[in-house]
Amino acid sequence: MMTSQSQANITVGLGLLERVMLSTLTTVPCCIFLFINVIMLFTLRSKPVFCETSRYILLYNLLFADTVQMALSQVLYTLSICRIILTYPVCGLLVMFANLTNEISPLTLVVMSVERYVAVCYPLRHAAIITVRNTWVAVVVVWTFCSLNIFIRVVLLLDFPFPESLQMKDLCNTLVMFLGRISADYDKAYTCFLFVSASVAIISSYIGVMIAARSASTDKASVRKARNTLLLHLVQLGLCLSSTVQNSFIVVLSKFLTGVIFVRIRICLYISIVLLPRCLSALIYGLRDQTIRPVLVYHLCCRRRLSSQLRLNPHPKIHEMN
């Protein structure tokens, strides 16, 4: 289930000035995060080593899905703040694309965890198993699986008798698009299956790495890095889960809170659960990875720092950054 689109009636009780302030409060950090993610995506395509290494290919796929998801979330949020009513086809298209990218992240984390497990537990076979070709096949499978789920959702929507007018009466959000009980039940079942399966896969990979750590022949430094990476994957999966169950949490809050306080809490949840986690991958991997970090900083600084270094000390190694 999407998270950021549960914005129906989000502006009820808010004045014009407060709506402008809240819109600015979400739009500015979103633009900053989008800028960082886009720079990270560009960085992962700026060097052959990033395009020819499986873990960087998977990271690019994760970042791409998060970036599109964050952009669509902000679009839907802005539409709600401005109280713009869409038609069912336009809203459905936005919601389905948002759902698609939202489901890519946990499955990509599973593939990344399996890659780290193979690297630690089967180091001699890693190069033969985790090839660039196999990695792209895994990426295609992930997108195909998620697209199939979206197709099923569309089929369930077509089973519902639409009104004569395609103009919506409410603001665009996922809950509005669940026109029938079957759609809502299917979404709950699929979400539960997705995250239980992803959690089991990542935890199993972590346990396998910890068992491999007891082997005397295993590289301890490699095991430690893999263990920390898998823990980060679990944290990211938890954040994905928290954003997914946001709608259910909001329904519970609505029973105890009403009016402006409820609206403000929903907006805080949107910023902390939807926006911030979508930039987490870029910050984590951009700062932790010794290969990505210098290139990322170089592009974030708009090449000014490196250009000044070139003028002061034109060293051949620096020219390799271009």
PDB file of C-alpha atoms in Angstrom:
ATOM      1  CA  MET A   1       0.000   0.000   0.000  1.00  0.00           C
ATOM      2  CA  MET A   2       1.308   3.444  -0.766  1.00  0.00           C
ATOM      3  CA  THR A   3       1.989   5.783   2.087  1.00  0.00           C
ATOM      4  CA  SER A   4       2.289   9.314   0.916  1.00  0.00           C
ATOM      5  CA  GLN A   5      -0.937   9.314  -1.016  1.00  0.00           C
ATOM      6  CA  SER A   6      -3.150   8.925   2.035  1.00  0.00           C
ATOM      7  CA  GLN A   7      -3.634  12.654   2.039  1.00  0.00           C
ATOM      8  CA  ALA A   8      -7.384  12.865   1.633  1.00  0.00           C
ATOM      9  CA  ASN A   9      -8.839  15.897   3.381  1.00  0.00           C
ATOM     10  CA  ILE A  10      -5.366  16.765   4.635  1.00  0.00           C
ATOM     11  CA  THR A  11      -5.986  20.478   4.468  1.00  0.00           C
ATOM     12  CA  VAL A  12      -9.256  20.497   6.374  1.00  0.00           C
ATOM     13  CA  GLY A  13      -9.096  23.128   9.098  1.00  0.00           C
ATOM     14  CA  LEU A  14      -5.877  24.712   7.833  1.00  0.00           C
ATOM     15  CA  GLY A  15      -5.715  28.354   6.802  1.00  0.00           C
ATOM     16  CA  LEU A  16      -4.040  29.620   3.668  1.00  0.00           C
ATOM     17  CA  LEU A  17      -0.909  30.828   5.500  1.00  0.00           C
ATOM     18  CA  GLU A  18      -0.434  27.516   7.303  1.00  0.00           C
ATOM     19  CA  ARG A  19      -0.982  25.564   4.096  1.00  0.00           C
ATOM     20  CA  VAL A  20       1.719  27.629   2.390  1.00  0.00           C
ATOM     21  CA  MET A  21       4.102  27.085   5.317  1.00  0.00           C
ATOM     22  CA  LEU A  22       3.472  23.335   5.408  1.00  0.00           C
ATOM     23  CA  SER A  23       3.863  23.075   1.660  1.00  0.00           C
ATOM     24  CA  THR A  24       7.207  24.884   1.889  1.00  0.00           C
ATOM     25  CA  LEU A  25       8.261  22.687   4.813  1.00  0.00           C
ATOM     26  CA  THR A  26       7.841  19.557   2.719  1.00  0.00           C
ATOM     27  CA  THR A  27       8.796  20.836  -0.734  1.00  0.00           C
ATOM     28  CA  VAL A  28      12.189  22.302   0.229  1.00  0.00           C
ATOM     29  CA  PRO A  29      13.608  19.144   1.883  1.00  0.00           C
ATOM     30  CA  CYS A  30      12.074  17.026  -0.889  1.00  0.00           C
ATOM     31  CA  CYS A  31      13.889  19.077  -3.531  1.00  0.00           C
ATOM     32  CA  ILE A  32      17.138  18.737  -1.580  1.00  0.00           C
ATOM     33  CA  PHE A  33      16.720  14.977  -1.279  1.00  0.00           C
ATOM     34  CA  LEU A  34      15.809  14.666  -4.945  1.00  0.00           C
ATOM     35  CA  PHE A  35      18.938  16.636  -5.870  1.00  0.00           C
ATOM     36  CA  ILE A  36      21.138  14.331  -3.769  1.00  0.00           C
ATOM     37  CA  ASN A  37      19.521  11.214  -5.207  1.00  0.00           C
ATOM     38  CA  VAL A  38      19.834  12.449  -8.794  1.00  0.00           C
ATOM     39  CA  ILE A  39      23.511  13.279  -8.223  1.00  0.00           C
ATOM     40  CA  MET A  40      23.994   9.805  -6.738  1.00  0.00           C
ATOM     41  CA  LEU A  41      22.311   8.225  -9.765  1.00  0.00           C
ATOM     42  CA  PHE A  42      24.535  10.237 -12.077  1.00  0.00           C
ATOM     43  CA  THR A  43      27.567   9.191 -10.022  1.00  0.00           C
ATOM     44  CA  LEU A  44      26.678   5.513 -10.421  1.00  0.00           C
ATOM     45  CA  ARG A  45      26.735   5.974 -14.196  1.00  0.00           C
ATOM     46  CA  SER A  46      29.848   8.146 -14.384  1.00  0.00           C
ATOM     47  CA  LYS A  47      32.459   5.372 -14.102  1.00  0.00           C
ATOM     48  CA  PRO A  48      32.773   1.969 -15.791  1.00  0.00           C
ATOM     49  CA  VAL A  49      33.438   0.302 -12.415  1.00  0.00           C
ATOM     50  CA  PHE A  50      29.961   1.268 -11.242  1.00  0.00           C
ATOM     51  CA  CYS A  51      28.306  -0.057 -14.405  1.00  0.00           C
ATOM     52  CA  GLU A  52      30.230  -3.332 -14.318  1.00  0.00           C
ATOM     53  CA  THR A  53      29.857  -4.230 -10.632  1.00  0.00           C
ATOM     54  CA  SER A  54      26.774  -6.088  -9.442  1.00  0.00           C
ATOM     55  CA  ARG A  55      26.301  -4.338  -6.104  1.00  0.00           C
ATOM     56  CA  TYR A  56      26.458  -0.911  -7.745  1.00  0.00           C
ATOM     57  CA  ILE A  57      23.924  -1.983 -10.366  1.00  0.00           C
ATOM     58  CA  LEU A  58      21.577  -3.100  -7.591  1.00  0.00           C
ATOM     59  CA  LEU A  59      22.201   0.132  -5.683  1.00  0.00           C
ATOM     60  CA  TYR A  60      21.321   2.126  -8.799  1.00  0.00           C
ATOM     61  CA  ASN A  61      18.048   0.210  -9.111  1.00  0.00           C
ATOM     62  CA  LEU A  62      17.232   0.878  -5.447  1.00  0.00           C
ATOM     63  CA  LEU A  63      18.016   4.577  -5.735  1.00  0.00           C
ATOM     64  CA  PHE A  64      16.064   4.939  -8.964  1.00  0.00           C
ATOM     65  CA  ALA A  65      12.934   3.422  -7.400  1.00  0.00           C
ATOM     66  CA  ASP A  66      13.304   5.577  -4.271  1.00  0.00           C
ATOM     67  CA  THR A  67      13.789   8.741  -6.336  1.00  0.00           C
ATOM     68  CA  VAL A  68      10.714   8.148  -8.503  1.00  0.00           C
ATOM     69  CA  GLN A  69       8.719   7.187  -5.427  1.00  0.00           C
ATOM     70  CA  MET A  70       9.726  10.367  -3.602  1.00  0.00           C
ATOM     71  CA  ALA A  71       8.890  12.561  -6.611  1.00  0.00           C
ATOM     72  CA  LEU A  72       5.445  10.982  -7.043  1.00  0.00           C
ATOM     73  CA  SER A  73       4.768  11.231  -3.314  1.00  0.00           C
ATOM     74  CA  GLN A  74       5.517  14.935  -3.334  1.00  0.00           C
ATOM     75  CA  VAL A  75       3.330  15.467  -6.402  1.00  0.00           C
ATOM     76  CA  LEU A  76       0.388  13.789  -4.692  1.00  0.00           C
ATOM     77  CA  TYR A  77       1.057  15.663  -1.466  1.00  0.00           C
ATOM     78  CA  THR A  78       1.156  18.999  -3.301  1.00  0.00           C
ATOM     79  CA  LEU A  79      -2.096  18.173  -5.084  1.00  0.00           C
ATOM     80  CA  SER A  80      -3.693  17.531  -1.695  1.00  0.00           C
ATOM     81  CA  ILE A  81      -2.313  20.727  -0.175  1.00  0.00           C
ATOM     82  CA  CYS A  82      -3.665  22.707  -3.149  1.00  0.00           C
ATOM     83  CA  ARG A  83      -6.977  20.801  -2.953  1.00  0.00           C
ATOM     84  CA  ILE A  84      -6.834  19.771  -6.595  1.00  0.00           C
ATOM     85  CA  ILE A  85      -9.348  17.069  -7.535  1.00  0.00           C
ATOM     86  CA  LEU A  86      -8.231  14.681 -10.283  1.00  0.00           C
ATOM     87  CA  THR A  87     -10.080  12.233 -12.496  1.00  0.00           C
ATOM     88  CA  TYR A  88     -10.025   8.530 -11.692  1.00  0.00           C
ATOM     89  CA  PRO A  89      -7.730   7.596 -14.644  1.00  0.00           C
ATOM     90  CA  VAL A  90      -5.110  10.262 -13.773  1.00  0.00           C
ATOM     91  CA  CYS A  91      -5.197   9.448 -10.068  1.00  0.00           C
ATOM     92  CA  GLY A  92      -5.045   5.719 -10.801  1.00  0.00           C
ATOM     93  CA  LEU A  93      -2.011   6.186 -13.035  1.00  0.00           C
ATOM     94  CA  LEU A  94      -0.138   8.170 -10.390  1.00  0.00           C
ATOM     95  CA  VAL A  95      -1.062   5.753  -7.623  1.00  0.00           C
ATOM     96  CA  MET A  96      -0.102   2.658  -9.619  1.00  0.00           C
ATOM     97  CA  PHE A  97       3.309   4.049 -10.565  1.00  0.00           C
ATOM     98  CA  ALA A  98       3.859   5.077  -6.953  1.00  0.00           C
ATOM     99  CA  ASN A  99       2.875   1.608  -5.752  1.00  0.00           C
ATOM    100  CA  LEU A 100       5.185   0.013  -8.306  1.00  0.00           C
ATOM    101  CA  THR A 101       8.271   1.956  -7.213  1.00  0.00           C
ATOM    102  CA  ASN A 102       7.365   1.488  -3.565  1.00  0.00           C
ATOM    103  CA  GLU A 103       7.464  -2.299  -3.957  1.00  0.00           C
ATOM    104  CA  ILE A 104      10.756  -2.310  -5.863  1.00  0.00           C
ATOM    105  CA  SER A 105      12.767  -1.242  -2.801  1.00  0.00           C
ATOM    106  CA  PRO A 106      12.199  -4.258  -0.493  1.00  0.00           C
ATOM    107  CA  LEU A 107      12.739  -6.772  -3.298  1.00  0.00           C
ATOM    108  CA  THR A 108      15.942  -5.021  -4.364  1.00  0.00           C
ATOM    109  CA  LEU A 109      17.140  -5.128  -0.752  1.00  0.00           C
ATOM    110  CA  VAL A 110      16.550  -8.887  -0.802  1.00  0.00           C
ATOM    111  CA  VAL A 111      18.704  -9.300  -3.929  1.00  0.00           C
ATOM    112  CA  MET A 112      21.423  -7.090  -2.417  1.00  0.00           C
ATOM    113  CA  SER A 113      21.388  -9.204   0.756  1.00  0.00           C
ATOM    114  CA  VAL A 114      21.719 -12.421  -1.247  1.00  0.00           C
ATOM    115  CA  GLU A 115      24.656 -10.889  -3.125  1.00  0.00           C
ATOM    116  CA  ARG A 116      26.444 -10.114   0.161  1.00  0.00           C
ATOM    117  CA  TYR A 117      25.670 -13.622   1.457  1.00  0.00           C
ATOM    118  CA  VAL A 118      27.223 -15.230  -1.609  1.00  0.00           C
ATOM    119  CA  ALA A 119      30.246 -12.913  -1.393  1.00  0.00           C
ATOM    120  CA  VAL A 120      30.991 -14.018   2.179  1.00  0.00           C
ATOM    121  CA  CYS A 121      29.885 -17.654   2.232  1.00  0.00           C
ATOM    122  CA  TYR A 122      30.981 -18.591  -1.302  1.00  0.00           C
ATOM    123  CA  PRO A 123      33.824 -16.190  -2.120  1.00  0.00           C
ATOM    124  CA  LEU A 124      35.421 -18.490  -4.708  1.00  0.00           C
ATOM    125  CA  ARG A 125      32.152 -18.864  -6.616  1.00  0.00           C
ATOM    126  CA  HIS A 126      30.960 -15.294  -6.189  1.00  0.00           C
ATOM    127  CA  ALA A 127      32.361 -14.068  -9.505  1.00  0.00           C
ATOM    128  CA  ALA A 128      30.715 -16.971 -11.345  1.00  0.00           C
ATOM    129  CA  ILE A 129      27.324 -16.659  -9.623  1.00  0.00           C
ATOM    130  CA  ILE A 130      26.949 -12.894  -9.264  1.00  0.00           C
ATOM    131  CA  THR A 131      27.729 -11.784 -12.792  1.00  0.00           C
ATOM    132  CA  VAL A 132      26.590  -8.560 -14.441  1.00  0.00           C
ATOM    133  CA  ARG A 133      24.247 -10.550 -16.663  1.00  0.00           C
ATOM    134  CA  ASN A 134      22.689 -12.406 -13.719  1.00  0.00           C
ATOM    135  CA  THR A 135      22.335  -9.134 -11.844  1.00  0.00           C
ATOM    136  CA  TRP A 136      20.396  -7.521 -14.666  1.00  0.00           C
ATOM    137  CA  VAL A 137      18.235 -10.642 -14.904  1.00  0.00           C
ATOM    138  CA  ALA A 138      17.448 -10.269 -11.191  1.00  0.00           C
ATOM    139  CA  VAL A 139      16.564  -6.594 -11.713  1.00  0.00           C
ATOM    140  CA  VAL A 140      14.229  -7.487 -14.598  1.00  0.00           C
ATOM    141  CA  VAL A 141      12.593 -10.210 -12.489  1.00  0.00           C
ATOM    142  CA  VAL A 142      11.995  -7.734  -9.653  1.00  0.00           C
ATOM    143  CA  TRP A 143      10.362  -5.196 -11.966  1.00  0.00           C
ATOM    144  CA  THR A 144       8.327  -7.901 -13.704  1.00  0.00           C
ATOM    145  CA  PHE A 145       7.048  -9.321 -10.433  1.00  0.00           C
ATOM    146  CA  CYS A 146       6.011  -5.879  -9.160  1.00  0.00           C
ATOM    147  CA  SER A 147       4.450  -4.992 -12.515  1.00  0.00           C
ATOM    148  CA  LEU A 148       2.415  -8.207 -12.406  1.00  0.00           C
ATOM    149  CA  ASN A 149       1.091  -7.176  -9.002  1.00  0.00           C
ATOM    150  CA  ILE A 150       0.079  -3.768 -10.408  1.00  0.00           C
ATOM    151  CA  PHE A 151      -1.654  -5.513 -13.327  1.00  0.00           C
ATOM    152  CA  ILE A 152      -3.676  -7.610 -10.884  1.00  0.00           C
ATOM    153  CA  ARG A 153      -4.684  -4.451  -9.005  1.00  0.00           C
ATOM    154  CA  VAL A 154      -5.850  -2.865 -12.255  1.00  0.00           C
ATOM    155  CA  VAL A 155      -7.895  -5.957 -13.113  1.00  0.00           C
ATOM    156  CA  LEU A 156      -9.542  -5.787  -9.681  1.00  0.00           C
ATOM    157  CA  LEU A 157     -10.387  -2.125 -10.298  1.00  0.00           C
ATOM    158  CA  LEU A 158     -11.967  -2.941 -13.652  1.00  0.00           C
ATOM    159  CA  ASP A 159     -14.286  -5.348 -11.844  1.00  0.00           C
ATOM    160  CA  PHE A 160     -15.852  -2.415 -10.021  1.00  0.00           C
ATOM    161  CA  PRO A 161     -18.714  -0.436 -11.656  1.00  0.00           C
ATOM    162  CA  PHE A 162     -17.360   3.103 -12.048  1.00  0.00           C
ATOM    163  CA  PRO A 163     -19.735   6.072 -11.795  1.00  0.00           C
ATOM    164  CA  GLU A 164     -20.845   7.839 -14.955  1.00  0.00           C
ATOM    165  CA  SER A 165     -18.554  10.771 -14.187  1.00  0.00           C
ATOM    166  CA  LEU A 166     -14.832   9.978 -13.979  1.00  0.00           C
ATOM    167  CA  GLN A 167     -14.243  13.110 -11.902  1.00  0.00           C
ATOM    168  CA  MET A 168     -13.268  12.182  -8.341  1.00  0.00           C
ATOM    169  CA  LYS A 169     -15.124  13.641  -5.373  1.00  0.00           C
ATOM    170  CA  ASP A 170     -12.195  13.203  -2.964  1.00  0.00           C
ATOM    171  CA  LEU A 171      -8.495  14.012  -3.123  1.00  0.00           C
ATOM    172  CA  CYS A 172      -6.307  11.455  -4.869  1.00  0.00           C
ATOM    173  CA  ASN A 173      -4.923   8.760  -2.578  1.00  0.00           C
ATOM    174  CA  THR A 174      -4.525   5.005  -2.472  1.00  0.00           C
ATOM    175  CA  LEU A 175      -7.474   4.441  -0.178  1.00  0.00           C
ATOM    176  CA  VAL A 176      -9.806   6.162  -2.629  1.00  0.00           C
ATOM    177  CA  MET A 177      -8.608   3.817  -5.386  1.00  0.00           C
ATOM    178  CA  PHE A 178      -9.597   0.763  -3.334  1.00  0.00           C
ATOM    179  CA  LEU A 179     -13.105   0.870  -4.760  1.00  0.00           C
ATOM    180  CA  GLY A 180     -14.016  -2.625  -3.663  1.00  0.00           C
ATOM    181  CA  ARG A 181     -13.427  -4.856  -0.657  1.00  0.00           C
ATOM    182  CA  ILE A 182     -11.470  -7.329  -2.776  1.00  0.00           C
ATOM    183  CA  SER A 183      -8.906  -4.672  -3.739  1.00  0.00           C
ATOM    184  CA  ALA A 184      -8.313  -3.715  -0.109  1.00  0.00           C
ATOM    185  CA  ASP A 185      -8.026  -7.350   1.012  1.00  0.00           C
ATOM    186  CA  TYR A 186      -5.633  -8.160  -1.827  1.00  0.00           C
ATOM    187  CA  ASP A 187      -3.448  -5.184  -0.930  1.00  0.00           C
ATOM    188  CA  LYS A 188      -3.214  -6.263   2.710  1.00  0.00           C
ATOM    189  CA  ALA A 189      -2.389  -9.863   1.764  1.00  0.00           C
ATOM    190  CA  TYR A 190       0.239  -8.847  -0.787  1.00  0.00           C
ATOM    191  CA  THR A 191       1.880  -6.342   1.570  1.00  0.00           C
ATOM    192  CA  CYS A 192       2.054  -8.934   4.340  1.00  0.00           C
ATOM    193  CA  PHE A 193       3.502 -11.558   1.984  1.00  0.00           C
ATOM    194  CA  LEU A 194       6.040  -9.126   0.526  1.00  0.00           C
ATOM    195  CA  PHE A 195       7.533  -7.946   3.774  1.00  0.00           C
ATOM    196  CA  VAL A 196       7.425 -11.274   5.593  1.00  0.00           C
ATOM    197  CA  SER A 197       9.262 -12.881   2.670  1.00  0.00           C
ATOM    198  CA  ALA A 198      11.755 -10.002   2.455  1.00  0.00           C
ATOM    199  CA  SER A 199      12.382 -10.086   6.207  1.00  0.00           C
ATOM    200  CA  VAL A 200      12.946 -13.845   6.199  1.00  0.00           C
ATOM    201  CA  ALA A 201      15.359 -13.591   3.242  1.00  0.00           C
ATOM    202  CA  ILE A 202      17.448 -10.791   4.790  1.00  0.00           C
ATOM    203  CA  ILE A 203      17.507 -12.347   8.270  1.00  0.00           C
ATOM    204  CA  SER A 204      18.499 -15.714   6.774  1.00  0.00           C
ATOM    205  CA  SER A 205      21.338 -14.025   4.888  1.00  0.00           C
ATOM    206  CA  TYR A 206      22.477 -12.369   8.113  1.00  0.00           C
ATOM    207  CA  ILE A 207      22.423 -15.676   9.994  1.00  0.00           C
ATOM    208  CA  GLY A 208      24.386 -17.328   7.177  1.00  0.00           C
ATOM    209  CA  VAL A 209      27.026 -14.593   7.344  1.00  0.00           C
ATOM    210  CA  MET A 210      27.303 -14.933  11.132  1.00  0.00           C
ATOM    211  CA  ILE A 211      27.762 -18.699  10.807  1.00  0.00           C
ATOM    212  CA  ALA A 212      30.446 -18.124   8.174  1.00  0.00           C
ATOM    213  CA  ALA A 213      32.212 -15.766  10.586  1.00  0.00           C
ATOM    214  CA  ARG A 214      33.052 -18.713  12.815  1.00  0.00           C
ATOM    215  CA  SER A 215      35.109 -20.309  10.060  1.00  0.00           C
ATOM    216  CA  ALA A 216      38.824 -19.732  10.497  1.00  0.00           C
ATOM    217  CA  SER A 217      39.349 -19.436   6.750  1.00  0.00           C
ATOM    218  CA  THR A 218      36.856 -16.595   6.361  1.00  0.00           C
ATOM    219  CA  ASP A 219      38.073 -13.028   5.916  1.00  0.00           C
ATOM    220  CA  LYS A 220      37.010 -11.363   9.167  1.00  0.00           C
ATOM    221  CA  ALA A 221      37.028  -7.864   7.711  1.00  0.00           C
ATOM    222  CA  SER A 222      34.804  -8.967   4.836  1.00  0.00           C
ATOM    223  CA  VAL A 223      32.408 -10.667   7.249  1.00  0.00           C
ATOM    224  CA  ARG A 224      32.213  -7.578   9.430  1.00  0.00           C
ATOM    225  CA  LYS A 225      31.417  -5.334   6.462  1.00  0.00           C
ATOM    226  CA  ALA A 226      28.818  -7.778   5.159  1.00  0.00           C
ATOM    227  CA  ARG A 227      27.210  -8.037   8.599  1.00  0.00           C
ATOM    228  CA  ASN A 228      26.959  -4.251   8.910  1.00  0.00           C
ATOM    229  CA  THR A 229      25.547  -3.996   5.394  1.00  0.00           C
ATOM    230  CA  LEU A 230      22.863  -6.591   6.131  1.00  0.00           C
ATOM    231  CA  LEU A 231      21.930  -4.759   9.319  1.00  0.00           C
ATOM    232  CA  LEU A 232      21.512  -1.593   7.264  1.00  0.00           C
ATOM    233  CA  HIS A 233      19.313  -3.540   4.861  1.00  0.00           C
ATOM    234  CA  LEU A 234      17.148  -4.611   7.796  1.00  0.00           C
ATOM    235  CA  VAL A 235      16.854  -0.982   8.912  1.00  0.00           C
ATOM    236  CA  GLN A 236      15.914   0.078   5.390  1.00  0.00           C
ATOM    237  CA  LEU A 237      13.341  -2.716   5.198  1.00  0.00           C
ATOM    238  CA  GLY A 238      11.915  -1.560   8.509  1.00  0.00           C
ATOM    239  CA  LEU A 239      11.584   1.967   7.152  1.00  0.00           C
ATOM    240  CA  CYS A 240       9.863   0.639   4.041  1.00  0.00           C
ATOM    241  CA  LEU A 241       7.509  -1.317   6.288  1.00  0.00           C
ATOM    242  CA  SER A 242       6.784   1.726   8.451  1.00  0.00           C
ATOM    243  CA  SER A 243       5.904   3.780   5.386  1.00  0.00           C
ATOM    244  CA  THR A 244       3.720   0.967   4.079  1.00  0.00           C
ATOM    245  CA  VAL A 245       1.674   0.660   7.264  1.00  0.00           C
ATOM    246  CA  GLN A 246       1.303   4.428   7.623  1.00  0.00           C
ATOM    247  CA  ASN A 247      -2.248   4.331   6.286  1.00  0.00           C
ATOM    248  CA  SER A 248      -3.288   1.810   8.938  1.00  0.00           C
ATOM    249  CA  PHE A 249      -1.597   3.886  11.626  1.00  0.00           C
ATOM    250  CA  ILE A 250      -3.416   7.013  10.446  1.00  0.00           C
ATOM    251  CA  VAL A 251      -6.755   5.187  10.605  1.00  0.00           C
ATOM    252  CA  VAL A 252      -6.042   4.342  14.265  1.00  0.00           C
ATOM    253  CA  LEU A 253      -5.021   7.934  15.041  1.00  0.00           C
ATOM    254  CA  SER A 254      -8.195   9.257  13.445  1.00  0.00           C
ATOM    255  CA  LYS A 255     -10.200   7.516  16.158  1.00  0.00           C
ATOM    256  CA  PHE A 256      -8.481   9.524  18.900  1.00  0.00           C
ATOM    257  CA  LEU A 257      -7.475  12.786  17.198  1.00  0.00           C
ATOM    258  CA  THR A 258      -9.409  15.166  15.008  1.00  0.00           C
ATOM    259  CA  GLY A 259      -9.088  18.594  13.444  1.00  0.00           C
ATOM    260  CA  VAL A 260      -5.888  20.532  12.916  1.00  0.00           C
ATOM    261  CA  ILE A 261      -3.817  18.454  15.372  1.00  0.00           C
ATOM    262  CA  PHE A 262      -4.541  15.295  13.398  1.00  0.00           C
ATOM    263  CA  VAL A 263      -3.609  17.012  10.126  1.00  0.00           C
ATOM    264  CA  ARG A 264      -0.320  18.276  11.554  1.00  0.00           C
ATOM    265  CA  ILE A 265       0.584  14.814  12.850  1.00  0.00           C
ATOM    266  CA  ARG A 266      -0.094  13.340   9.409  1.00  0.00           C
ATOM    267  CA  ILE A 267       2.211  15.880   7.813  1.00  0.00           C
ATOM    268  CA  CYS A 268       4.958  15.115  10.356  1.00  0.00           C
ATOM    269  CA  LEU A 269       4.569  11.420   9.549  1.00  0.00           C
ATOM    270  CA  TYR A 270       4.816  12.194   5.857  1.00  0.00           C
ATOM    271  CA  ILE A 271       8.114  14.040   6.341  1.00  0.00           C
ATOM    272  CA  SER A 272       9.697  11.552   8.752  1.00  0.00           C
ATOM    273  CA  ILE A 273       8.430   8.257   7.303  1.00  0.00           C
ATOM    274  CA  VAL A 274       8.131   9.000   3.584  1.00  0.00           C
ATOM    275  CA  LEU A 275      10.595  11.729   2.635  1.00  0.00           C
ATOM    276  CA  LEU A 276      13.574  11.091   4.915  1.00  0.00           C
ATOM    277  CA  PRO A 277      13.936   7.309   4.295  1.00  0.00           C
ATOM    278  CA  ARG A 278      13.942   7.859   0.512  1.00  0.00           C
ATOM    279  CA  CYS A 279      17.252   9.705   0.780  1.00  0.00           C
ATOM    280  CA  LEU A 280      18.754   7.268   3.269  1.00  0.00           C
ATOM    281  CA  SER A 281      20.254   4.946   0.660  1.00  0.00           C
ATOM    282  CA  ALA A 282      22.160   7.728  -1.075  1.00  0.00           C
ATOM    283  CA  LEU A 283      23.570   9.037   2.199  1.00  0.00           C
ATOM    284  CA  ILE A 284      24.455   5.611   3.627  1.00  0.00           C
ATOM    285  CA  TYR A 285      26.148   4.160   0.566  1.00  0.00           C
ATOM    286  CA  GLY A 286      27.536   7.482  -0.601  1.00  0.00           C
ATOM    287  CA  LEU A 287      29.371   8.015   2.685  1.00  0.00           C
ATOM    288  CA  ARG A 288      30.302   4.396   3.514  1.00  0.00           C
ATOM    289  CA  ASP A 289      31.610   3.242   0.143  1.00  0.00           C
ATOM    290  CA  GLN A 290      35.205   4.322  -0.442  1.00  0.00           C
ATOM    291  CA  THR A 291      34.772   4.052  -4.207  1.00  0.00           C
ATOM    292  CA  ILE A 292      31.597   6.120  -4.421  1.00  0.00           C
ATOM    293  CA  ARG A 293      32.439   8.779  -1.833  1.00  0.00           C
ATOM    294  CA  PRO A 294      35.103  10.826  -3.710  1.00  0.00           C
ATOM    295  CA  VAL A 295      33.130  10.799  -6.967  1.00  0.00           C
ATOM    296  CA  LEU A 296      29.894  11.717  -5.170  1.00  0.00           C
ATOM    297  CA  VAL A 297      31.517  14.596  -3.292  1.00  0.00           C
ATOM    298  CA  TYR A 298      33.066  15.733  -6.559  1.00  0.00           C
ATOM    299  CA  HIS A 299      29.682  15.943  -8.283  1.00  0.00           C
ATOM    300  CA  LEU A 300      27.896  17.402  -5.233  1.00  0.00           C
ATOM    301  CA  CYS A 301      30.420  20.221  -5.160  1.00  0.00           C
ATOM    302  CA  CYS A 302      29.662  20.836  -8.834  1.00  0.00           C
ATOM    303  CA  ARG A 303      33.275  19.988  -9.693  1.00  0.00           C
ATOM    304  CA  ARG A 304      34.519  23.232  -8.147  1.00  0.00           C
ATOM    305  CA  ARG A 305      36.731  21.612  -5.550  1.00  0.00           C
ATOM    306  CA  LEU A 306      38.401  19.343  -8.067  1.00  0.00           C
ATOM    307  CA  SER A 307      38.800  22.137 -10.601  1.00  0.00           C
ATOM    308  CA  SER A 308      40.603  24.286  -8.052  1.00  0.00           C
ATOM    309  CA  GLN A 309      42.879  21.365  -7.193  1.00  0.00           C
ATOM    310  CA  LEU A 310      43.635  20.899 -10.873  1.00  0.00           C
ATOM    311  CA  ARG A 311      44.755  24.506 -11.176  1.00  0.00           C
ATOM    312  CA  LEU A 312      46.986  24.238  -8.110  1.00  0.00           C
ATOM    313  CA  ASN A 313      48.323  20.726  -8.644  1.00  0.00           C
ATOM    314  CA  PRO A 314      47.547  19.107 -12.031  1.00  0.00           C
ATOM    315  CA  HIS A 315      48.280  15.524 -10.970  1.00  0.00           C
ATOM    316  CA  PRO A 316      47.434  12.625 -13.347  1.00  0.00           C
ATOM    317  CA  LYS A 317      45.412  10.785 -10.663  1.00  0.00           C
ATOM    318  CA  ILE A 318      43.136  13.754 -10.284  1.00  0.00           C
ATOM    319  CA  HIS A 319      42.482  13.851 -14.015  1.00  0.00           C
ATOM    320  CA  GLU A 320      41.069  10.330 -13.711  1.00  0.00           C
ATOM    321  CA  MET A 321      38.053  11.756 -11.896  1.00  0.00           C
ATOM    322  CA  ASN A 322      36.868  13.532 -15.078  1.00  0.00           C
TER     323      ASN A 322
END
